[in-house]
Every structure is written in structure tokens, then in C-alpha cells.
PDB file of C-alpha atoms and ligand atoms in Angstrom:
ATOM      1  CA  MET A   1      33.770 134.065 108.408  1.00  0.00           C
ATOM      2  CA  SER A   2      36.027 131.031 108.913  1.00  0.00           C
ATOM      3  CA  GLU A   3      37.591 129.183 105.961  1.00  0.00           C
ATOM      4  CA  VAL A   4      35.330 126.207 106.660  1.00  0.00           C
ATOM      5  CA  GLN A   5      32.224 128.394 106.639  1.00  0.00           C
ATOM      6  CA  SER A   6      33.188 130.247 103.480  1.00  0.00           C
ATOM      7  CA  ILE A   7      33.889 127.044 101.518  1.00  0.00           C
ATOM      8  CA  PHE A   8      30.614 125.503 102.640  1.00  0.00           C
ATOM      9  CA  SER A   9      28.625 128.612 101.803  1.00  0.00           C
ATOM     10  CA  GLU A  10      30.258 128.725  98.347  1.00  0.00           C
ATOM     11  CA  PHE A  11      28.548 125.380  97.717  1.00  0.00           C
ATOM     12  CA  GLY A  12      25.230 126.417  99.253  1.00  0.00           C
ATOM     13  CA  TYR A  13      25.456 125.065 102.819  1.00  0.00           C
ATOM     14  CA  THR A  14      24.769 127.147 105.895  1.00  0.00           C
ATOM     15  CA  LEU A  15      26.269 125.713 109.065  1.00  0.00           C
ATOM     16  CA  ASP A  16      25.196 126.351 112.613  1.00  0.00           C
ATOM     17  CA  ASN A  17      27.928 126.881 115.233  1.00  0.00           C
ATOM     18  CA  THR A  18      28.017 123.258 116.346  1.00  0.00           C
ATOM     19  CA  GLN A  19      28.355 122.024 112.776  1.00  0.00           C
ATOM     20  CA  ARG A  20      31.081 124.557 112.043  1.00  0.00           C
ATOM     21  CA  ASP A  21      33.006 123.618 115.203  1.00  0.00           C
ATOM     22  CA  ARG A  22      32.751 119.934 114.349  1.00  0.00           C
ATOM     23  CA  PHE A  23      33.965 120.385 110.775  1.00  0.00           C
ATOM     24  CA  GLU A  24      36.843 122.488 112.083  1.00  0.00           C
ATOM     25  CA  ALA A  25      37.786 119.872 114.661  1.00  0.00           C
ATOM     26  CA  TYR A  26      37.436 117.139 112.006  1.00  0.00           C
ATOM     27  CA  ILE A  27      39.916 118.788 109.649  1.00  0.00           C
ATOM     28  CA  GLU A  28      42.401 119.359 112.485  1.00  0.00           C
ATOM     29  CA  VAL A  29      42.286 115.754 113.703  1.00  0.00           C
ATOM     30  CA  LEU A  30      42.439 114.421 110.142  1.00  0.00           C
ATOM     31  CA  MET A  31      45.428 116.540 109.161  1.00  0.00           C
ATOM     32  CA  ASP A  32      47.213 115.667 112.379  1.00  0.00           C
ATOM     33  CA  TRP A  33      46.722 111.901 111.869  1.00  0.00           C
ATOM     34  CA  ASN A  34      47.460 112.124 108.155  1.00  0.00           C
ATOM     35  CA  ARG A  35      50.993 113.301 108.929  1.00  0.00           C
ATOM     36  CA  ARG A  36      51.683 110.015 110.716  1.00  0.00           C
ATOM     37  CA  VAL A  37      49.242 107.549 109.204  1.00  0.00           C
ATOM     38  CA  ASN A  38      48.189 107.493 105.571  1.00  0.00           C
ATOM     39  CA  LEU A  39      44.446 108.023 105.839  1.00  0.00           C
ATOM     40  CA  THR A  40      43.698 109.896 102.648  1.00  0.00           C
ATOM     41  CA  GLY A  41      45.644 110.947  99.538  1.00  0.00           C
ATOM     42  CA  ALA A  42      44.510 114.555  99.802  1.00  0.00           C
ATOM     43  CA  LYS A  43      46.905 116.304 102.192  1.00  0.00           C
ATOM     44  CA  LYS A  44      46.090 119.988 101.803  1.00  0.00           C
ATOM     45  CA  ARG A  45      43.446 121.594 103.952  1.00  0.00           C
ATOM     46  CA  ASN A  46      41.685 123.205 101.052  1.00  0.00           C
ATOM     47  CA  GLU A  47      41.716 119.988  99.059  1.00  0.00           C
ATOM     48  CA  ILE A  48      40.277 117.964 101.958  1.00  0.00           C
ATOM     49  CA  LEU A  49      37.549 120.517 102.568  1.00  0.00           C
ATOM     50  CA  ARG A  50      36.460 120.677  98.948  1.00  0.00           C
ATOM     51  CA  ARG A  51      37.092 117.155  97.695  1.00  0.00           C
ATOM     52  CA  HIS A  52      36.067 115.208 100.759  1.00  0.00           C
ATOM     53  CA  PHE A  53      33.864 117.281 103.045  1.00  0.00           C
ATOM     54  CA  VAL A  54      31.743 119.103 100.479  1.00  0.00           C
ATOM     55  CA  ASP A  55      31.554 116.099  98.148  1.00  0.00           C
ATOM     56  CA  SER A  56      30.292 113.924 101.004  1.00  0.00           C
ATOM     57  CA  LEU A  57      27.273 116.165 101.487  1.00  0.00           C
ATOM     58  CA  LEU A  58      25.864 115.505  98.003  1.00  0.00           C
ATOM     59  CA  LEU A  59      23.236 113.100  99.311  1.00  0.00           C
ATOM     60  CA  ALA A  60      21.975 115.707 101.799  1.00  0.00           C
ATOM     61  CA  ASP A  61      20.930 117.930  98.873  1.00  0.00           C
ATOM     62  CA  ARG A  62      18.314 115.347  98.018  1.00  0.00           C
ATOM     63  CA  MET A  63      17.395 113.475 101.177  1.00  0.00           C
ATOM     64  CA  ASP A  64      16.458 114.441 104.706  1.00  0.00           C
ATOM     65  CA  LEU A  65      18.558 112.136 106.863  1.00  0.00           C
ATOM     66  CA  SER A  66      17.055 113.051 110.254  1.00  0.00           C
ATOM     67  CA  ASN A  67      16.571 109.934 112.397  1.00  0.00           C
ATOM     68  CA  LYS A  68      17.545 107.653 109.518  1.00  0.00           C
ATOM     69  CA  ARG A  69      19.538 104.496 110.149  1.00  0.00           C
ATOM     70  CA  ALA A  70      22.612 104.610 107.895  1.00  0.00           C
ATOM     71  CA  LEU A  71      25.487 102.255 107.065  1.00  0.00           C
ATOM     72  CA  ASP A  72      28.607 103.668 105.396  1.00  0.00           C
ATOM     73  CA  VAL A  73      30.667 100.929 103.764  1.00  0.00           C
ATOM     74  CA  GLY A  74      34.442 101.454 103.342  1.00  0.00           C
ATOM     75  CA  SER A  75      34.308 104.888 104.899  1.00  0.00           C
ATOM     76  CA  GLY A  76      38.102 105.277 105.135  1.00  0.00           C
ATOM     77  CA  ALA A  77      38.737 108.595 106.874  1.00  0.00           C
ATOM     78  CA  GLY A  78      34.953 108.998 107.286  1.00  0.00           C
ATOM     79  CA  PHE A  79      33.528 109.761 103.845  1.00  0.00           C
ATOM     80  CA  PRO A  80      30.687 110.303 103.230  1.00  0.00           C
ATOM     81  CA  GLY A  81      29.312 109.077 106.600  1.00  0.00           C
ATOM     82  CA  VAL A  82      30.873 111.532 109.064  1.00  0.00           C
ATOM     83  CA  PRO A  83      30.149 114.815 107.201  1.00  0.00           C
ATOM     84  CA  LEU A  84      26.543 113.613 106.755  1.00  0.00           C
ATOM     85  CA  LYS A  85      26.337 112.854 110.479  1.00  0.00           C
ATOM     86  CA  ILE A  86      27.650 116.342 111.298  1.00  0.00           C
ATOM     87  CA  LEU A  87      24.869 117.799 109.163  1.00  0.00           C
ATOM     88  CA  TYR A  88      22.266 115.417 110.610  1.00  0.00           C
ATOM     89  CA  PRO A  89      23.301 114.493 114.186  1.00  0.00           C
ATOM     90  CA  SER A  90      20.062 112.541 114.700  1.00  0.00           C
ATOM     91  CA  MET A  91      21.087 110.093 111.967  1.00  0.00           C
ATOM     92  CA  ASP A  92      22.078 106.753 113.476  1.00  0.00           C
ATOM     93  CA  LEU A  93      25.395 105.947 111.751  1.00  0.00           C
ATOM     94  CA  THR A  94      27.301 102.681 111.528  1.00  0.00           C
ATOM     95  CA  ILE A  95      30.594 102.520 109.654  1.00  0.00           C
ATOM     96  CA  VAL A  96      32.394  99.396 108.517  1.00  0.00           C
ATOM     97  CA  ASP A  97      35.938  99.480 107.171  1.00  0.00           C
ATOM     98  CA  ALA A  98      38.475  96.743 106.523  1.00  0.00           C
ATOM     99  CA  THR A  99      41.532  98.822 107.529  1.00  0.00           C
ATOM    100  CA  LEU A 100      42.295  98.908 111.240  1.00  0.00           C
ATOM    101  CA  LYS A 101      44.211 102.225 111.298  1.00  0.00           C
ATOM    102  CA  ARG A 102      41.225 103.979 109.703  1.00  0.00           C
ATOM    103  CA  VAL A 103      38.821 102.464 112.242  1.00  0.00           C
ATOM    104  CA  ARG A 104      41.089 103.621 115.089  1.00  0.00           C
ATOM    105  CA  PHE A 105      41.057 107.105 113.609  1.00  0.00           C
ATOM    106  CA  LEU A 106      37.250 107.042 113.360  1.00  0.00           C
ATOM    107  CA  GLU A 107      36.910 105.979 117.003  1.00  0.00           C
ATOM    108  CA  GLU A 108      39.135 108.868 118.089  1.00  0.00           C
ATOM    109  CA  LEU A 109      37.239 111.237 115.803  1.00  0.00           C
ATOM    110  CA  SER A 110      33.900 110.244 117.316  1.00  0.00           C
ATOM    111  CA  LYS A 111      35.258 111.135 120.782  1.00  0.00           C
ATOM    112  CA  ARG A 112      36.900 114.391 119.737  1.00  0.00           C
ATOM    113  CA  LEU A 113      33.750 115.588 117.977  1.00  0.00           C
ATOM    114  CA  SER A 114      31.403 114.293 120.729  1.00  0.00           C
ATOM    115  CA  LEU A 115      29.512 112.698 117.880  1.00  0.00           C
ATOM    116  CA  PRO A 116      28.451 109.134 118.580  1.00  0.00           C
ATOM    117  CA  PHE A 117      28.666 106.613 115.756  1.00  0.00           C
ATOM    118  CA  GLU A 118      29.776 103.019 115.599  1.00  0.00           C
ATOM    119  CA  ALA A 119      32.936 102.068 113.678  1.00  0.00           C
ATOM    120  CA  ILE A 120      33.319  98.367 112.977  1.00  0.00           C
ATOM    121  CA  HIS A 121      36.614  96.906 111.817  1.00  0.00           C
ATOM    122  CA  GLY A 122      35.973  94.226 109.234  1.00  0.00           C
ATOM    123  CA  ARG A 123      34.797  93.447 105.745  1.00  0.00           C
ATOM    124  CA  VAL A 124      31.169  94.233 105.108  1.00  0.00           C
ATOM    125  CA  GLU A 125      30.546  90.861 103.477  1.00  0.00           C
ATOM    126  CA  HIS A 126      31.437  89.203 106.791  1.00  0.00           C
ATOM    127  CA  LEU A 127      28.806  91.086 108.798  1.00  0.00           C
ATOM    128  CA  GLN A 128      25.689  89.272 109.751  1.00  0.00           C
ATOM    129  CA  LYS A 129      23.140  90.119 107.113  1.00  0.00           C
ATOM    130  CA  THR A 130      20.381  92.369 108.389  1.00  0.00           C
ATOM    131  CA  GLU A 131      18.066  94.190 106.048  1.00  0.00           C
ATOM    132  CA  THR A 132      17.601  97.051 108.486  1.00  0.00           C
ATOM    133  CA  PHE A 133      19.263 100.198 107.126  1.00  0.00           C
ATOM    134  CA  ASP A 134      17.283 103.058 105.613  1.00  0.00           C
ATOM    135  CA  ILE A 135      20.370 104.147 103.692  1.00  0.00           C
ATOM    136  CA  VAL A 136      23.594 102.393 102.723  1.00  0.00           C
ATOM    137  CA  THR A 137      26.321 104.636 101.283  1.00  0.00           C
ATOM    138  CA  ALA A 138      29.726 103.927  99.726  1.00  0.00           C
ATOM    139  CA  ARG A 139      32.218 106.242  98.067  1.00  0.00           C
ATOM    140  CA  ALA A 140      35.328 105.149  96.136  1.00  0.00           C
ATOM    141  CA  VAL A 141      35.179 101.548  97.339  1.00  0.00           C
ATOM    142  CA  ALA A 142      34.610  99.312  94.285  1.00  0.00           C
ATOM    143  CA  ARG A 143      33.088  99.045  90.823  1.00  0.00           C
ATOM    144  CA  LEU A 144      29.318  99.255  90.927  1.00  0.00           C
ATOM    145  CA  ASP A 145      28.565  95.631  89.922  1.00  0.00           C
ATOM    146  CA  VAL A 146      30.704  94.462  92.886  1.00  0.00           C
ATOM    147  CA  LEU A 147      29.648  97.240  95.239  1.00  0.00           C
ATOM    148  CA  VAL A 148      25.958  96.584  94.812  1.00  0.00           C
ATOM    149  CA  GLU A 149      26.374  93.074  96.200  1.00  0.00           C
ATOM    150  CA  LEU A 150      28.426  94.387  99.134  1.00  0.00           C
ATOM    151  CA  CYS A 151      25.850  97.035 100.037  1.00  0.00           C
ATOM    152  CA  LEU A 152      22.302  96.442  98.823  1.00  0.00           C
ATOM    153  CA  PRO A 153      21.683  93.316 100.964  1.00  0.00           C
ATOM    154  CA  PHE A 154      21.911  95.514 104.105  1.00  0.00           C
ATOM    155  CA  ALA A 155      19.240  98.014 103.037  1.00  0.00           C
ATOM    156  CA  LYS A 156      15.705  97.430 104.233  1.00  0.00           C
ATOM    157  CA  VAL A 157      12.852  97.118 101.758  1.00  0.00           C
ATOM    158  CA  ASP A 158      11.906 100.697 100.740  1.00  0.00           C
ATOM    159  CA  GLY A 159      15.396 101.827 101.794  1.00  0.00           C
ATOM    160  CA  PHE A 160      18.162 102.982  99.444  1.00  0.00           C
ATOM    161  CA  PHE A 161      21.678 102.078  98.480  1.00  0.00           C
ATOM    162  CA  VAL A 162      23.396 105.332  97.487  1.00  0.00           C
ATOM    163  CA  PRO A 163      26.777 104.927  95.777  1.00  0.00           C
ATOM    164  CA  TYR A 164      28.845 108.066  95.149  1.00  0.00           C
ATOM    165  CA  LYS A 165      30.221 107.985  91.622  1.00  0.00           C
ATOM    166  CA  GLY A 166      31.725 110.240  88.973  1.00  0.00           C
ATOM    167  CA  GLU A 167      30.571 111.346  85.557  1.00  0.00           C
ATOM    168  CA  ARG A 168      31.116 107.934  83.972  1.00  0.00           C
ATOM    169  CA  PHE A 169      28.446 106.349  86.126  1.00  0.00           C
ATOM    170  CA  ARG A 170      26.232 105.331  83.179  1.00  0.00           C
ATOM    171  CA  SER A 171      28.465 102.574  81.886  1.00  0.00           C
ATOM    172  CA  GLU A 172      28.973 101.230  85.431  1.00  0.00           C
ATOM    173  CA  LEU A 173      25.232 101.247  85.921  1.00  0.00           C
ATOM    174  CA  LYS A 174      24.675  99.241  82.776  1.00  0.00           C
ATOM    175  CA  THR A 175      27.115  96.559  83.905  1.00  0.00           C
ATOM    176  CA  ALA A 176      25.457  96.456  87.338  1.00  0.00           C
ATOM    177  CA  GLU A 177      21.866  96.225  86.077  1.00  0.00           C
ATOM    178  CA  SER A 178      21.458  92.485  86.514  1.00  0.00           C
ATOM    179  CA  ALA A 179      23.035  92.499  90.003  1.00  0.00           C
ATOM    180  CA  ILE A 180      20.706  95.306  91.115  1.00  0.00           C
ATOM    181  CA  LYS A 181      17.679  93.376  89.906  1.00  0.00           C
ATOM    182  CA  HIS A 182      18.803  90.055  91.354  1.00  0.00           C
ATOM    183  CA  LEU A 183      19.390  91.569  94.807  1.00  0.00           C
ATOM    184  CA  GLY A 184      15.967  93.253  95.000  1.00  0.00           C
ATOM    185  CA  GLY A 185      16.766  96.742  93.758  1.00  0.00           C
ATOM    186  CA  VAL A 186      15.719  99.177  91.051  1.00  0.00           C
ATOM    187  CA  PHE A 187      17.580 102.226  89.797  1.00  0.00           C
ATOM    188  CA  ASP A 188      15.543 105.204  90.950  1.00  0.00           C
ATOM    189  CA  GLY A 189      17.448 108.143  89.454  1.00  0.00           C
ATOM    190  CA  HIS A 190      20.600 110.121  90.092  1.00  0.00           C
ATOM    191  CA  TYR A 191      21.665 113.560  91.265  1.00  0.00           C
ATOM    192  CA  ALA A 192      24.740 115.310  89.883  1.00  0.00           C
ATOM    193  CA  LYS A 193      26.534 118.467  90.937  1.00  0.00           C
ATOM    194  CA  ASN A 194      29.596 120.168  89.568  1.00  0.00           C
ATOM    195  CA  LEU A 195      32.243 120.299  92.240  1.00  0.00           C
ATOM    196  CA  ASP A 196      35.947 121.094  92.052  1.00  0.00           C
ATOM    197  CA  GLY A 197      37.092 117.691  90.871  1.00  0.00           C
ATOM    198  CA  GLY A 198      34.469 117.557  88.071  1.00  0.00           C
ATOM    199  CA  GLU A 199      30.974 116.150  88.199  1.00  0.00           C
ATOM    200  CA  SER A 200      30.009 114.278  91.371  1.00  0.00           C
ATOM    201  CA  VAL A 201      27.033 111.966  91.258  1.00  0.00           C
ATOM    202  CA  VAL A 202      24.922 110.025  93.722  1.00  0.00           C
ATOM    203  CA  LEU A 203      22.818 107.155  92.416  1.00  0.00           C
ATOM    204  CA  PHE A 204      19.601 106.133  94.137  1.00  0.00           C
ATOM    205  CA  ILE A 205      19.106 102.389  94.077  1.00  0.00           C
ATOM    206  CA  LYS A 206      15.877 101.569  95.802  1.00  0.00           C
ATOM    207  CA  LYS A 207      15.287  98.268  97.515  1.00  0.00           C
ATOM    208  CA  VAL A 208      11.901  96.995  96.372  1.00  0.00           C
ATOM    209  CA  ALA A 209      12.149  93.334  97.407  1.00  0.00           C
ATOM    210  CA  SER A 210      14.039  91.375 100.019  1.00  0.00           C
ATOM    211  CA  THR A 211      17.497  90.109  98.912  1.00  0.00           C
ATOM    212  CA  PRO A 212      17.573  86.314  98.432  1.00  0.00           C
ATOM    213  CA  ALA A 213      19.583  84.340 101.034  1.00  0.00           C
ATOM    214  CA  GLY A 214      23.312  83.842 100.484  1.00  0.00           C
ATOM    215  CA  TYR A 215      24.293  87.447  99.607  1.00  0.00           C
ATOM    216  CA  PRO A 216      26.777  89.004  99.846  1.00  0.00           C
ATOM    217  CA  ARG A 217      28.919  86.036  98.782  1.00  0.00           C
ATOM    218  CA  ARG A 218      32.608  85.765  99.600  1.00  0.00           C
ATOM    219  CA  TYR A 219      34.614  88.605  98.078  1.00  0.00           C
ATOM    220  CA  LYS A 220      36.585  86.413  95.743  1.00  0.00           C
ATOM    221  CA  ASP A 221      33.362  84.935  94.356  1.00  0.00           C
ATOM    222  CA  ILE A 222      31.835  88.383  93.868  1.00  0.00           C
ATOM    223  CA  LYS A 223      34.955  89.582  92.045  1.00  0.00           C
ATOM    224  CA  ARG A 224      35.299  86.477  89.923  1.00  0.00           C
ATOM    225  CA  LYS A 225      31.687  86.321  88.897  1.00  0.00           C
ATOM    226  CA  PRO A 226      29.669  89.494  89.506  1.00  0.00           C
ATOM    227  CA  LEU A 227      25.930  88.861  89.266  1.00  0.00           C
TER     228      LEU A 227
HETATM  229  N1  SAH B 301      34.984 106.170 101.317  1.00  0.00           N
HETATM  230  C1  SAH B 301      36.282 106.780 101.555  1.00  0.00           C
HETATM  231  C2  SAH B 301      37.438 105.785 101.475  1.00  0.00           C
HETATM  232  C3  SAH B 301      37.704 105.163 100.135  1.00  0.00           C
HETATM  233  S1  SAH B 301      39.098 104.077 100.162  1.00  0.00           S
HETATM  234  C4  SAH B 301      36.461 107.968 100.646  1.00  0.00           C
HETATM  235  O1  SAH B 301      35.594 108.218  99.825  1.00  0.00           O
HETATM  236  O2  SAH B 301      37.483 108.650 100.759  1.00  0.00           O
HETATM  237  C5  SAH B 301      38.272 102.503 100.293  1.00  0.00           C
HETATM  238  C6  SAH B 301      38.064 102.040 101.701  1.00  0.00           C
HETATM  239  O3  SAH B 301      37.187 100.924 101.640  1.00  0.00           O
HETATM  240  C7  SAH B 301      39.339 101.562 102.396  1.00  0.00           C
HETATM  241  O4  SAH B 301      39.460 102.207 103.640  1.00  0.00           O
HETATM  242  C8  SAH B 301      39.130 100.044 102.554  1.00  0.00           C
HETATM  243  O5  SAH B 301      39.649  99.562 103.776  1.00  0.00           O
HETATM  244  C9  SAH B 301      37.618  99.909 102.517  1.00  0.00           C
HETATM  245  N2  SAH B 301      37.088  98.644 101.991  1.00  0.00           N
HETATM  246  C10 SAH B 301      37.326  98.087 100.775  1.00  0.00           C
HETATM  247  N3  SAH B 301      36.614  96.942 100.635  1.00  0.00           N
HETATM  248  C11 SAH B 301      35.902  96.774 101.787  1.00  0.00           C
HETATM  249  C12 SAH B 301      34.992  95.775 102.267  1.00  0.00           C
HETATM  250  N4  SAH B 301      34.672  94.730 101.524  1.00  0.00           N
HETATM  251  N5  SAH B 301      34.457  95.929 103.503  1.00  0.00           N
HETATM  252  C13 SAH B 301      34.790  96.996 104.267  1.00  0.00           C
HETATM  253  N6  SAH B 301      35.654  97.967 103.867  1.00  0.00           N
HETATM  254  C14 SAH B 301      36.201  97.857 102.655  1.00  0.00           C
END
């Protein structure tokens, strides 16, 4: 069994050959680029596999992503969007990230893995607002009260915004309550799993009503005065 396969099976995932080959190619391309360009703080193979790849799959424990339309905001080196896409190739994935070198990496990655997804260079709050995504994800991008305004507007009604958080998510959630409500969402539960770096959590924020016009605002307004 390959190292990739044994780490994934330790956490309860069985990969088919295509998935295994793609994860193996992903770690090679990432480690190669990471030597020249700072894409992620984790540099060791084992660390990347456990902290980034396995952690990214948390949502897949709870949701079937086949044929879903997903937006990953601030994906960086591809997390959680790309590992989820490897698990569910039929998922239609769009990524938006503000850092050009990371978007270039993602474009190359998409080619090397023969895994089509769109990588947009820009800030999410500058995208044209469309409430069309079944799922919007974000991991390690911003505090929840800010993040909810960056992400929830893009989810369709009945869709979900799924932020990846750590064990202190409850206090962040409390601070974000009014923003969630204002933007048309309700907190619909969480799922936690103990991984190497401690407890990893995904929150399910369900969109129950259309977001009022004008959101997301400009970043400096969001930061200065979260909803
Ligand atoms: N999600 C990845 C990367 C986290 S680093 C992971 O879990 O490892 C945060 C990333 O978010 C950076 O690449 C940064 O460029 C991007 N980012 C921050 N604010 C953003 C915004 N408003 N719109 C788009 N990308 C943003």
C-alpha cells in the first residue's frame, strides 16, 4: 500500500486508483512548487497529507458532493476544494483566490491532474454576486463574522456555506450570529473529527432566504463594521 493510501485509510477513506494517482500527483506538484514559491507553511510530505489533504475531506463525511456546484473561497494551495474534487470528480468546482502565485499553481495543478476546475484570481467580494452555488467552502481565510459576508451571498437558497474551523468555533459562531441572520442564513449544526492537529470542525450554515442587495460590501467596510 502506498503512503498516500495508508494515511487515507487510517482516517477511514478508501481510494480508487484514479483518486490515489491524483493525490500522489498533487503532493508531488505541491512539494515541487513549495520549494520555489511559498504556497503553504507545511513543508513535509506527511504533514501536508495529514493536515491539508485529510482535513479537507471533512465535509465529505457528511455530504454527498456528486454533481454539486461548489465555490471554494481563498483556497490557497487548493484546500479544501481540490481534495474534495478528487473525491467527487463530478462536482463542479470554482476557486477564487486573491494571490496570483497560488492561482497559477492551481491552473497548473488542474492540468497535471487532468481535473477540470476554474481558478479565478481576485477577491471574492469583487465577483459579480450570483446566488447559484450549492456549497461555498472556506478554510483558514478569516474570522467567521467577516467570512460569512464574503461567502454566504454566493450560496443559493437551500444551499450551504461550510466554513472549516477549529475547536473554538462556538465563540466565533456567537459573534457571527447577527451576520448569518442578516444575510439569509441559519446555523444548521456542525461536524467535528479528531485529526492530528486537534479537533477539526465544519459548520453548516444553511441559506434559507435570499441575501439582500449590496452584500458583500467592500472589504474595509466588512472589517470595520461586521454585521
Ligand atoms: N484555504 C487554504 C488557504 C488559506 S490562506 C488552506 O486552508 O490552506 C488564505 C488564502 O485566502 C490566501 O491564499 C489569500 O490569498 C486568500 N484570501 C484572503 N482573503 C480573500 C478574499 N477576500 N478573496 C479571495 N481570496 C482571499
